[in-house]
Amino acid sequence: MTTDLNLGLNLGYWQRHAADATGLVQAAERLGYGSVWTAEAYGSDAFTPLAWYGARTSRIKLGTSVAQISARTPAATAMTAMTLDHLTGGRLLLGIGASGPQVVEGWYGMPFGRPLARTREYVEIMRKVWRREEPVTGDGEHYPLPLRPEEGPGAGPGRGRVTGLGKPLKLITHPLRPEIPLYLGAEGPKNVALAAEIADGWLPLFVFPEKIEQMYGPSLAGAGPDFDIAAMVMTVITDDVRAALDGVKMMLTLYIGGMGAKSRNFHADIIGRMGYAEAAEEIQALYLAGRRDEAFAAIPDELADGISLVGPPGRIRERLEPWRRSPVSTLLVMGPHDEPSLKVVRDLVLG
């Protein structure tokens, strides 16, 4: 439980049609926001926008929420993180996640199986790279280094024979920091437990603050005292609460209904664990049947309100109390698009 909350700004995915958010990021820095975060799915990457904003700021920390582990080898992510951390004076917060089978196998052409084991290996290799204590090797099943002939992908389109000439290597550049803060994006209880065990923080996508203890209490039992739970929360300052809740419901309609396969949708699963299993099943069925207006209507207002902060400042101040009583330590607000809105949120959260 915490009464003091840290504050960050989550920009989500970079979109070509959207205005450059440099001015918004600079305003957040002036107002005392601690961090700004960017995302990736199967469009823009998470690192390039951070480099852009990092070059135009000097203090605000720069986070990926999240970089997908199937998009890059652990060595490639470690190099990218090290480089960006150097260029920005040690401001990187590296959030990684396994994504889901539709993206991993459909977009990256990589197997999705055993995401927890893959994540553990991935983190171990990155930390070996940054520590630079010796040439990096890995004897794991998923990222063996160096690659040995018997573990190669074999012949096939775009795949060649493993030569067996791979050599353990050490990072050429000395990292600015041998330990870059590492966060895991996780939704399932086992994945959250892994974050508490091996990472510096957890990036939950949907948090209902009154329910987080019952959902994840055992998973978070192994977390250290400085473990940062940085929760993403849609935040809209408005007198039109109905319109704001409908905006949250539109987002939930997509994530519950369409962001995942019918047989495996992690977002629908988490909504079920919040106590809305029947609603989640109905929403997904309606969405996949093309009845998206009905799927939208099936989302309970209580759910949309519970995971967001919407309404006039007085209402948001009241709704912040459950967050302050929860294990969440950082709010990553999504929604403010101008400096006045950022200032209102800053004043409400930080006082």
mmCIF file of C-alpha atoms in Angstrom:
data_model
loop_
_atom_site.group_PDB
_atom_site.id
_atom_site.type_symbol
_atom_site.label_atom_id
_atom_site.label_comp_id
_atom_site.label_asym_id
_atom_site.label_seq_id
_atom_site.Cartn_x
_atom_site.Cartn_y
_atom_site.Cartn_z
ATOM 1 C CA MET A 1 0.000 0.000 0.000
ATOM 2 C CA THR A 2 1.201 3.510 -0.778
ATOM 3 C CA THR A 3 -0.248 6.952 -0.185
ATOM 4 C CA ASP A 4 2.334 8.704 -2.360
ATOM 5 C CA LEU A 5 2.075 8.030 -6.069
ATOM 6 C CA ASN A 6 4.658 8.703 -8.734
ATOM 7 C CA LEU A 7 3.394 10.062 -12.036
ATOM 8 C CA GLY A 8 4.243 9.263 -15.640
ATOM 9 C CA LEU A 9 2.763 9.894 -19.069
ATOM 10 C CA ASN A 10 2.010 6.986 -21.395
ATOM 11 C CA LEU A 11 1.859 8.010 -25.059
ATOM 12 C CA GLY A 12 1.098 4.543 -26.422
ATOM 13 C CA TYR A 13 1.853 3.873 -30.082
ATOM 14 C CA TRP A 14 3.300 6.512 -32.360
ATOM 15 C CA GLN A 15 0.903 7.203 -35.229
ATOM 16 C CA ARG A 16 1.872 9.002 -38.432
ATOM 17 C CA HIS A 17 -1.287 11.081 -38.504
ATOM 18 C CA ALA A 18 -0.815 12.260 -34.921
ATOM 19 C CA ALA A 19 1.025 15.453 -34.095
ATOM 20 C CA ASP A 20 4.572 15.201 -32.770
ATOM 21 C CA ALA A 21 4.236 14.833 -28.999
ATOM 22 C CA THR A 22 7.505 16.630 -28.214
ATOM 23 C CA GLY A 23 5.680 19.656 -26.816
ATOM 24 C CA LEU A 24 3.542 17.442 -24.582
ATOM 25 C CA VAL A 25 6.587 15.547 -23.299
ATOM 26 C CA GLN A 26 8.439 18.787 -22.596
ATOM 27 C CA ALA A 27 5.394 20.105 -20.723
ATOM 28 C CA ALA A 28 5.268 16.904 -18.668
ATOM 29 C CA GLU A 29 8.931 17.354 -17.794
ATOM 30 C CA ARG A 30 8.361 20.978 -16.719
ATOM 31 C CA LEU A 31 5.427 19.920 -14.569
ATOM 32 C CA GLY A 32 7.395 17.275 -12.699
ATOM 33 C CA TYR A 33 6.194 14.075 -14.373
ATOM 34 C CA GLY A 34 8.768 11.425 -13.654
ATOM 35 C CA SER A 35 8.605 9.444 -16.887
ATOM 36 C CA VAL A 36 7.182 9.150 -20.397
ATOM 37 C CA TRP A 37 6.442 5.795 -22.040
ATOM 38 C CA THR A 38 5.908 4.538 -25.587
ATOM 39 C CA ALA A 39 4.561 1.248 -26.931
ATOM 40 C CA GLU A 40 4.771 -1.102 -29.898
ATOM 41 C CA ALA A 41 2.502 -3.744 -31.434
ATOM 42 C CA TYR A 42 2.752 -4.256 -35.203
ATOM 43 C CA GLY A 43 3.214 -0.655 -36.292
ATOM 44 C CA SER A 44 5.677 1.825 -34.821
ATOM 45 C CA ASP A 45 8.486 0.550 -32.633
ATOM 46 C CA ALA A 46 8.893 1.657 -29.023
ATOM 47 C CA PHE A 47 12.518 2.854 -29.076
ATOM 48 C CA THR A 48 12.623 5.370 -31.938
ATOM 49 C CA PRO A 49 10.046 7.774 -30.441
ATOM 50 C CA LEU A 50 11.871 7.624 -27.106
ATOM 51 C CA ALA A 51 15.126 8.597 -28.810
ATOM 52 C CA TRP A 52 13.302 11.524 -30.441
ATOM 53 C CA TYR A 53 11.817 12.745 -27.158
ATOM 54 C CA GLY A 54 14.982 12.002 -25.222
ATOM 55 C CA ALA A 55 16.968 14.312 -27.509
ATOM 56 C CA ARG A 56 14.555 17.138 -26.694
ATOM 57 C CA THR A 57 14.403 16.710 -22.915
ATOM 58 C CA SER A 58 16.941 16.467 -20.143
ATOM 59 C CA ARG A 59 15.383 15.001 -16.991
ATOM 60 C CA ILE A 60 12.264 12.961 -17.628
ATOM 61 C CA LYS A 61 12.826 9.205 -17.664
ATOM 62 C CA LEU A 62 12.082 7.273 -20.851
ATOM 63 C CA GLY A 63 10.207 3.976 -20.713
ATOM 64 C CA THR A 64 9.132 1.265 -23.148
ATOM 65 C CA SER A 65 5.694 -0.087 -22.353
ATOM 66 C CA VAL A 66 6.411 -2.525 -23.764
ATOM 67 C CA ALA A 67 9.107 -3.717 -26.163
ATOM 68 C CA GLN A 68 8.142 -7.152 -27.477
ATOM 69 C CA ILE A 69 10.716 -9.839 -26.848
ATOM 70 C CA SER A 70 9.951 -11.704 -30.087
ATOM 71 C CA ALA A 71 10.767 -8.593 -32.109
ATOM 72 C CA ARG A 72 14.476 -8.734 -31.257
ATOM 73 C CA THR A 73 17.014 -11.140 -29.880
ATOM 74 C CA PRO A 74 17.978 -10.425 -26.265
ATOM 75 C CA ALA A 75 21.400 -9.208 -27.429
ATOM 76 C CA ALA A 76 19.781 -6.755 -29.874
ATOM 77 C CA THR A 77 17.445 -5.375 -27.210
ATOM 78 C CA ALA A 78 20.351 -5.100 -24.768
ATOM 79 C CA MET A 79 22.390 -3.127 -27.322
ATOM 80 C CA THR A 80 19.491 -0.813 -28.159
ATOM 81 C CA ALA A 81 18.768 -0.211 -24.486
ATOM 82 C CA MET A 82 22.422 0.416 -23.671
ATOM 83 C CA THR A 83 22.790 2.887 -26.535
ATOM 84 C CA LEU A 84 19.650 4.842 -25.671
ATOM 85 C CA ASP A 85 20.577 4.858 -22.001
ATOM 86 C CA HIS A 86 23.980 6.351 -22.861
ATOM 87 C CA LEU A 87 22.598 8.992 -25.216
ATOM 88 C CA THR A 88 20.017 10.165 -22.680
ATOM 89 C CA GLY A 89 22.249 10.248 -19.624
ATOM 90 C CA GLY A 90 20.897 7.132 -17.922
ATOM 91 C CA ARG A 91 17.188 7.820 -18.270
ATOM 92 C CA LEU A 92 15.958 4.559 -19.801
ATOM 93 C CA LEU A 93 13.379 2.319 -18.123
ATOM 94 C CA LEU A 94 13.204 -0.868 -20.162
ATOM 95 C CA GLY A 95 9.803 -2.520 -20.192
ATOM 96 C CA ILE A 96 9.528 -5.807 -22.079
ATOM 97 C CA GLY A 97 6.721 -8.271 -22.659
ATOM 98 C CA ALA A 98 5.892 -11.513 -24.427
ATOM 99 C CA SER A 99 2.877 -10.131 -26.363
ATOM 100 C CA GLY A 100 0.462 -12.824 -27.574
ATOM 101 C CA PRO A 101 0.438 -15.714 -30.059
ATOM 102 C CA GLN A 102 -1.373 -13.808 -32.813
ATOM 103 C CA VAL A 103 1.331 -11.147 -32.983
ATOM 104 C CA VAL A 104 4.307 -13.361 -32.153
ATOM 105 C CA GLU A 105 3.514 -16.111 -34.633
ATOM 106 C CA GLY A 106 1.540 -14.048 -37.151
ATOM 107 C CA TRP A 107 3.762 -10.971 -37.336
ATOM 108 C CA TYR A 108 7.216 -12.018 -36.151
ATOM 109 C CA GLY A 109 7.064 -15.620 -37.337
ATOM 110 C CA MET A 110 8.361 -16.892 -34.021
ATOM 111 C CA PRO A 111 6.927 -19.613 -31.757
ATOM 112 C CA PHE A 112 4.967 -18.302 -28.780
ATOM 113 C CA GLY A 113 5.248 -21.350 -26.527
ATOM 114 C CA ARG A 114 6.664 -21.169 -22.989
ATOM 115 C CA PRO A 115 6.619 -17.363 -22.649
ATOM 116 C CA LEU A 116 7.728 -17.411 -18.999
ATOM 117 C CA ALA A 117 10.808 -19.506 -19.703
ATOM 118 C CA ARG A 118 11.634 -17.370 -22.733
ATOM 119 C CA THR A 119 11.298 -14.180 -20.707
ATOM 120 C CA ARG A 120 13.546 -15.492 -17.947
ATOM 121 C CA GLU A 121 16.275 -16.434 -20.438
ATOM 122 C CA TYR A 122 15.883 -13.120 -22.241
ATOM 123 C CA VAL A 123 16.417 -11.135 -19.043
ATOM 124 C CA GLU A 124 19.403 -13.241 -17.994
ATOM 125 C CA ILE A 125 21.167 -12.628 -21.300
ATOM 126 C CA MET A 126 20.491 -8.883 -21.306
ATOM 127 C CA ARG A 127 21.909 -8.532 -17.822
ATOM 128 C CA LYS A 128 25.006 -10.500 -18.813
ATOM 129 C CA VAL A 129 25.461 -8.136 -21.759
ATOM 130 C CA TRP A 130 25.220 -5.006 -19.597
ATOM 131 C CA ARG A 131 27.467 -6.302 -16.823
ATOM 132 C CA ARG A 132 30.256 -7.051 -19.311
ATOM 133 C CA GLU A 133 31.943 -9.414 -16.871
ATOM 134 C CA GLU A 134 32.787 -12.017 -19.498
ATOM 135 C CA PRO A 135 31.852 -13.064 -23.042
ATOM 136 C CA VAL A 136 28.146 -13.778 -23.117
ATOM 137 C CA THR A 137 27.016 -17.370 -23.277
ATOM 138 C CA GLY A 138 23.651 -18.959 -22.731
ATOM 139 C CA ASP A 139 22.789 -22.615 -22.276
ATOM 140 C CA GLY A 140 19.024 -22.140 -22.286
ATOM 141 C CA GLU A 141 16.557 -23.788 -24.605
ATOM 142 C CA HIS A 142 15.293 -20.637 -26.291
ATOM 143 C CA TYR A 143 18.322 -18.359 -26.760
ATOM 144 C CA PRO A 144 21.446 -20.554 -26.820
ATOM 145 C CA LEU A 145 24.655 -18.557 -27.222
ATOM 146 C CA PRO A 146 26.702 -19.265 -29.170
ATOM 147 C CA LEU A 147 24.344 -21.110 -31.495
ATOM 148 C CA ARG A 148 25.400 -24.731 -31.905
ATOM 149 C CA PRO A 149 24.744 -26.795 -35.033
ATOM 150 C CA GLU A 150 22.431 -29.246 -33.298
ATOM 151 C CA GLU A 151 20.270 -26.314 -32.112
ATOM 152 C CA GLY A 152 20.008 -24.516 -35.418
ATOM 153 C CA PRO A 153 16.756 -23.983 -37.299
ATOM 154 C CA GLY A 154 17.829 -26.283 -40.116
ATOM 155 C CA ALA A 155 17.277 -25.859 -43.822
ATOM 156 C CA GLY A 156 14.312 -24.010 -45.205
ATOM 157 C CA PRO A 157 13.260 -20.711 -46.783
ATOM 158 C CA GLY A 158 15.409 -17.933 -45.372
ATOM 159 C CA ARG A 159 17.224 -20.298 -43.025
ATOM 160 C CA GLY A 160 20.720 -21.562 -43.521
ATOM 161 C CA ARG A 161 22.892 -24.240 -42.023
ATOM 162 C CA VAL A 162 24.464 -23.380 -38.677
ATOM 163 C CA THR A 163 28.219 -23.237 -39.229
ATOM 164 C CA GLY A 164 29.245 -23.937 -35.661
ATOM 165 C CA LEU A 165 31.694 -21.021 -35.830
ATOM 166 C CA GLY A 166 29.821 -18.815 -33.387
ATOM 167 C CA LYS A 167 32.042 -17.269 -30.730
ATOM 168 C CA PRO A 168 31.098 -15.910 -27.280
ATOM 169 C CA LEU A 169 31.439 -12.131 -27.431
ATOM 170 C CA LYS A 170 31.545 -9.247 -24.999
ATOM 171 C CA LEU A 171 29.798 -5.926 -25.583
ATOM 172 C CA ILE A 172 32.241 -3.523 -27.250
ATOM 173 C CA THR A 173 30.791 -0.387 -25.644
ATOM 174 C CA HIS A 174 30.940 0.035 -21.898
ATOM 175 C CA PRO A 175 27.378 0.652 -20.666
ATOM 176 C CA LEU A 176 26.663 3.829 -18.770
ATOM 177 C CA ARG A 177 24.889 1.650 -16.192
ATOM 178 C CA PRO A 178 25.516 -2.068 -15.716
ATOM 179 C CA GLU A 179 21.945 -2.456 -14.444
ATOM 180 C CA ILE A 180 19.234 -0.765 -16.510
ATOM 181 C CA PRO A 181 15.878 -0.757 -14.658
ATOM 182 C CA LEU A 182 13.796 -3.560 -16.067
ATOM 183 C CA TYR A 183 10.000 -3.855 -16.070
ATOM 184 C CA LEU A 184 7.802 -6.707 -17.255
ATOM 185 C CA GLY A 185 4.444 -6.262 -18.919
ATOM 186 C CA ALA A 186 2.379 -9.076 -17.434
ATOM 187 C CA GLU A 187 -1.262 -10.032 -16.986
ATOM 188 C CA GLY A 188 -1.388 -13.643 -15.778
ATOM 189 C CA PRO A 189 -0.617 -14.479 -12.119
ATOM 190 C CA LYS A 190 2.449 -16.584 -13.020
ATOM 191 C CA ASN A 191 3.854 -13.843 -15.240
ATOM 192 C CA VAL A 192 3.281 -11.263 -12.498
ATOM 193 C CA ALA A 193 5.088 -13.548 -10.045
ATOM 194 C CA LEU A 194 7.981 -13.732 -12.504
ATOM 195 C CA ALA A 195 8.100 -9.926 -12.635
ATOM 196 C CA ALA A 196 8.212 -9.767 -8.837
ATOM 197 C CA GLU A 197 11.056 -12.294 -8.832
ATOM 198 C CA ILE A 198 13.379 -11.044 -11.576
ATOM 199 C CA ALA A 199 12.394 -7.473 -12.513
ATOM 200 C CA ASP A 200 12.464 -4.009 -10.974
ATOM 201 C CA GLY A 201 8.848 -3.321 -11.794
ATOM 202 C CA TRP A 202 5.573 -4.499 -13.288
ATOM 203 C CA LEU A 203 3.578 -2.801 -16.053
ATOM 204 C CA PRO A 204 -0.071 -3.874 -15.757
ATOM 205 C CA LEU A 205 -2.374 -2.813 -18.579
ATOM 206 C CA PHE A 206 -5.699 -2.948 -16.730
ATOM 207 C CA VAL A 207 -5.866 -2.347 -12.986
ATOM 208 C CA PHE A 208 -8.993 -2.214 -10.851
ATOM 209 C CA PRO A 209 -7.329 -0.871 -7.700
ATOM 210 C CA GLU A 210 -9.870 -2.303 -5.273
ATOM 211 C CA LYS A 211 -9.310 -5.785 -6.734
ATOM 212 C CA ILE A 212 -5.539 -5.912 -7.284
ATOM 213 C CA GLU A 213 -4.754 -7.496 -3.913
ATOM 214 C CA GLN A 214 -7.216 -10.364 -4.355
ATOM 215 C CA MET A 215 -6.091 -10.907 -7.945
ATOM 216 C CA TYR A 216 -2.331 -10.680 -7.500
ATOM 217 C CA GLY A 217 -1.517 -10.683 -3.798
ATOM 218 C CA PRO A 218 0.236 -14.102 -3.834
ATOM 219 C CA SER A 219 2.004 -13.250 -7.109
ATOM 220 C CA LEU A 220 3.443 -10.055 -5.639
ATOM 221 C CA ALA A 221 4.517 -11.646 -2.356
ATOM 222 C CA GLY A 222 8.102 -12.039 -3.567
ATOM 223 C CA ALA A 223 8.546 -8.424 -4.651
ATOM 224 C CA GLY A 224 11.205 -6.319 -2.983
ATOM 225 C CA PRO A 225 10.507 -3.044 -1.145
ATOM 226 C CA ASP A 226 11.477 -0.917 -4.160
ATOM 227 C CA PHE A 227 9.453 -2.915 -6.699
ATOM 228 C CA ASP A 228 7.553 -0.422 -8.858
ATOM 229 C CA ILE A 229 4.017 -1.231 -9.980
ATOM 230 C CA ALA A 230 3.522 1.270 -12.790
ATOM 231 C CA ALA A 231 -0.123 1.011 -13.820
ATOM 232 C CA MET A 232 -1.479 2.395 -17.072
ATOM 233 C CA VAL A 233 -4.742 4.259 -16.522
ATOM 234 C CA MET A 234 -6.929 6.196 -18.944
ATOM 235 C CA THR A 235 -7.350 9.674 -17.498
ATOM 236 C CA VAL A 236 -9.799 12.216 -18.926
ATOM 237 C CA ILE A 237 -10.596 15.594 -17.353
ATOM 238 C CA THR A 238 -14.157 16.445 -18.381
ATOM 239 C CA ASP A 239 -17.591 17.359 -17.102
ATOM 240 C CA ASP A 240 -19.116 14.792 -19.449
ATOM 241 C CA VAL A 241 -18.598 11.603 -17.470
ATOM 242 C CA ARG A 242 -20.838 9.608 -19.798
ATOM 243 C CA ALA A 243 -18.766 10.463 -22.874
ATOM 244 C CA ALA A 244 -15.526 9.709 -21.016
ATOM 245 C CA LEU A 245 -16.750 6.318 -19.845
ATOM 246 C CA ASP A 246 -17.852 5.527 -23.386
ATOM 247 C CA GLY A 247 -14.300 6.255 -24.528
ATOM 248 C CA VAL A 248 -12.963 3.753 -22.013
ATOM 249 C CA LYS A 249 -15.577 1.241 -23.135
ATOM 250 C CA MET A 250 -14.515 1.656 -26.779
ATOM 251 C CA MET A 251 -10.966 0.742 -25.814
ATOM 252 C CA LEU A 252 -12.166 -2.243 -23.774
ATOM 253 C CA THR A 253 -14.350 -3.418 -26.647
ATOM 254 C CA LEU A 254 -11.290 -3.745 -28.870
ATOM 255 C CA TYR A 255 -9.037 -5.362 -26.281
ATOM 256 C CA ILE A 256 -11.593 -7.819 -24.893
ATOM 257 C CA GLY A 257 -13.192 -8.572 -28.226
ATOM 258 C CA GLY A 258 -10.461 -8.436 -30.811
ATOM 259 C CA MET A 259 -6.963 -8.320 -29.311
ATOM 260 C CA GLY A 260 -6.374 -12.048 -29.168
ATOM 261 C CA ALA A 261 -7.663 -15.331 -30.523
ATOM 262 C CA LYS A 262 -11.042 -16.693 -29.457
ATOM 263 C CA SER A 263 -9.368 -19.524 -27.580
ATOM 264 C CA ARG A 264 -6.577 -17.399 -26.079
ATOM 265 C CA ASN A 265 -7.191 -13.761 -25.177
ATOM 266 C CA PHE A 266 -5.146 -12.595 -22.204
ATOM 267 C CA HIS A 267 -7.062 -9.316 -21.976
ATOM 268 C CA ALA A 268 -10.395 -11.109 -21.730
ATOM 269 C CA ASP A 269 -8.884 -13.407 -19.101
ATOM 270 C CA ILE A 270 -7.839 -10.519 -16.868
ATOM 271 C CA ILE A 271 -11.310 -8.974 -17.086
ATOM 272 C CA GLY A 272 -12.675 -12.350 -16.046
ATOM 273 C CA ARG A 273 -10.392 -12.430 -13.018
ATOM 274 C CA MET A 274 -11.762 -9.007 -12.043
ATOM 275 C CA GLY A 275 -15.137 -10.658 -11.643
ATOM 276 C CA TYR A 276 -16.600 -10.045 -15.080
ATOM 277 C CA ALA A 277 -16.053 -13.440 -16.696
ATOM 278 C CA GLU A 278 -19.559 -13.742 -18.124
ATOM 279 C CA ALA A 279 -19.414 -10.221 -19.517
ATOM 280 C CA ALA A 280 -15.997 -10.841 -21.076
ATOM 281 C CA GLU A 281 -17.249 -14.018 -22.775
ATOM 282 C CA GLU A 282 -20.296 -12.204 -24.126
ATOM 283 C CA ILE A 283 -18.272 -9.201 -25.320
ATOM 284 C CA GLN A 284 -15.793 -11.405 -27.182
ATOM 285 C CA ALA A 285 -18.526 -13.496 -28.792
ATOM 286 C CA LEU A 286 -20.416 -10.418 -29.981
ATOM 287 C CA TYR A 287 -17.262 -8.741 -31.267
ATOM 288 C CA LEU A 288 -16.101 -11.782 -33.215
ATOM 289 C CA ALA A 289 -19.597 -12.124 -34.693
ATOM 290 C CA GLY A 290 -19.292 -8.607 -36.100
ATOM 291 C CA ARG A 291 -21.826 -7.161 -33.613
ATOM 292 C CA ARG A 292 -19.475 -4.528 -32.244
ATOM 293 C CA ASP A 293 -22.132 -2.059 -31.093
ATOM 294 C CA GLU A 294 -23.646 -4.797 -28.953
ATOM 295 C CA ALA A 295 -20.209 -5.765 -27.639
ATOM 296 C CA PHE A 296 -19.676 -2.135 -26.624
ATOM 297 C CA ALA A 297 -23.046 -2.040 -24.875
ATOM 298 C CA ALA A 298 -22.229 -5.243 -22.965
ATOM 299 C CA ILE A 299 -19.296 -3.657 -21.115
ATOM 300 C CA PRO A 300 -20.414 -2.727 -17.575
ATOM 301 C CA ASP A 301 -20.008 0.933 -16.654
ATOM 302 C CA GLU A 302 -18.643 -0.236 -13.299
ATOM 303 C CA LEU A 303 -15.749 -1.965 -15.071
ATOM 304 C CA ALA A 304 -14.915 1.026 -17.263
ATOM 305 C CA ASP A 305 -15.053 3.366 -14.274
ATOM 306 C CA GLY A 306 -13.049 1.040 -12.048
ATOM 307 C CA ILE A 307 -9.982 0.901 -14.296
ATOM 308 C CA SER A 308 -9.924 4.595 -15.284
ATOM 309 C CA LEU A 309 -9.893 8.110 -13.875
ATOM 310 C CA VAL A 310 -12.499 10.193 -15.670
ATOM 311 C CA GLY A 311 -14.685 13.188 -14.921
ATOM 312 C CA PRO A 312 -14.246 16.611 -13.337
ATOM 313 C CA PRO A 313 -11.305 17.155 -10.963
ATOM 314 C CA GLY A 314 -13.378 16.594 -7.823
ATOM 315 C CA ARG A 315 -14.562 13.211 -9.026
ATOM 316 C CA ILE A 316 -11.056 12.144 -10.020
ATOM 317 C CA ARG A 317 -9.727 13.231 -6.621
ATOM 318 C CA GLU A 318 -12.191 10.874 -4.965
ATOM 319 C CA ARG A 319 -11.407 8.060 -7.396
ATOM 320 C CA LEU A 320 -7.693 8.426 -6.645
ATOM 321 C CA GLU A 321 -8.174 7.208 -3.078
ATOM 322 C CA PRO A 322 -8.464 3.490 -4.012
ATOM 323 C CA TRP A 323 -5.270 3.864 -6.044
ATOM 324 C CA ARG A 324 -3.470 5.359 -3.052
ATOM 325 C CA ARG A 325 -4.612 2.441 -0.891
ATOM 326 C CA SER A 326 -3.450 -0.132 -3.455
ATOM 327 C CA PRO A 327 0.047 -1.575 -4.089
ATOM 328 C CA VAL A 328 0.350 0.616 -7.210
ATOM 329 C CA SER A 329 3.295 3.008 -6.861
ATOM 330 C CA THR A 330 3.222 4.835 -10.214
ATOM 331 C CA LEU A 331 0.329 6.032 -12.344
ATOM 332 C CA LEU A 332 1.056 6.148 -16.085
ATOM 333 C CA VAL A 333 -1.762 8.342 -17.336
ATOM 334 C CA MET A 334 -3.070 7.951 -20.865
ATOM 335 C CA GLY A 335 -5.315 10.656 -22.284
ATOM 336 C CA PRO A 336 -4.054 14.170 -21.472
ATOM 337 C CA HIS A 337 -3.216 15.948 -24.733
ATOM 338 C CA ASP A 338 -2.309 19.464 -23.593
ATOM 339 C CA GLU A 339 -0.393 21.236 -20.842
ATOM 340 C CA PRO A 340 -3.456 22.451 -18.893
ATOM 341 C CA SER A 341 -4.754 18.866 -18.631
ATOM 342 C CA LEU A 342 -1.333 17.625 -17.601
ATOM 343 C CA LYS A 343 -1.219 20.286 -14.891
ATOM 344 C CA VAL A 344 -4.646 19.347 -13.504
ATOM 345 C CA VAL A 345 -3.612 15.689 -13.335
ATOM 346 C CA ARG A 346 -0.264 16.630 -11.762
ATOM 347 C CA ASP A 347 -1.982 18.683 -9.066
ATOM 348 C CA LEU A 348 -4.478 15.923 -8.312
ATOM 349 C CA VAL A 349 -1.918 13.124 -8.088
ATOM 350 C CA LEU A 350 1.137 14.881 -6.648
ATOM 351 C CA GLY A 351 -0.591 17.665 -4.744
#
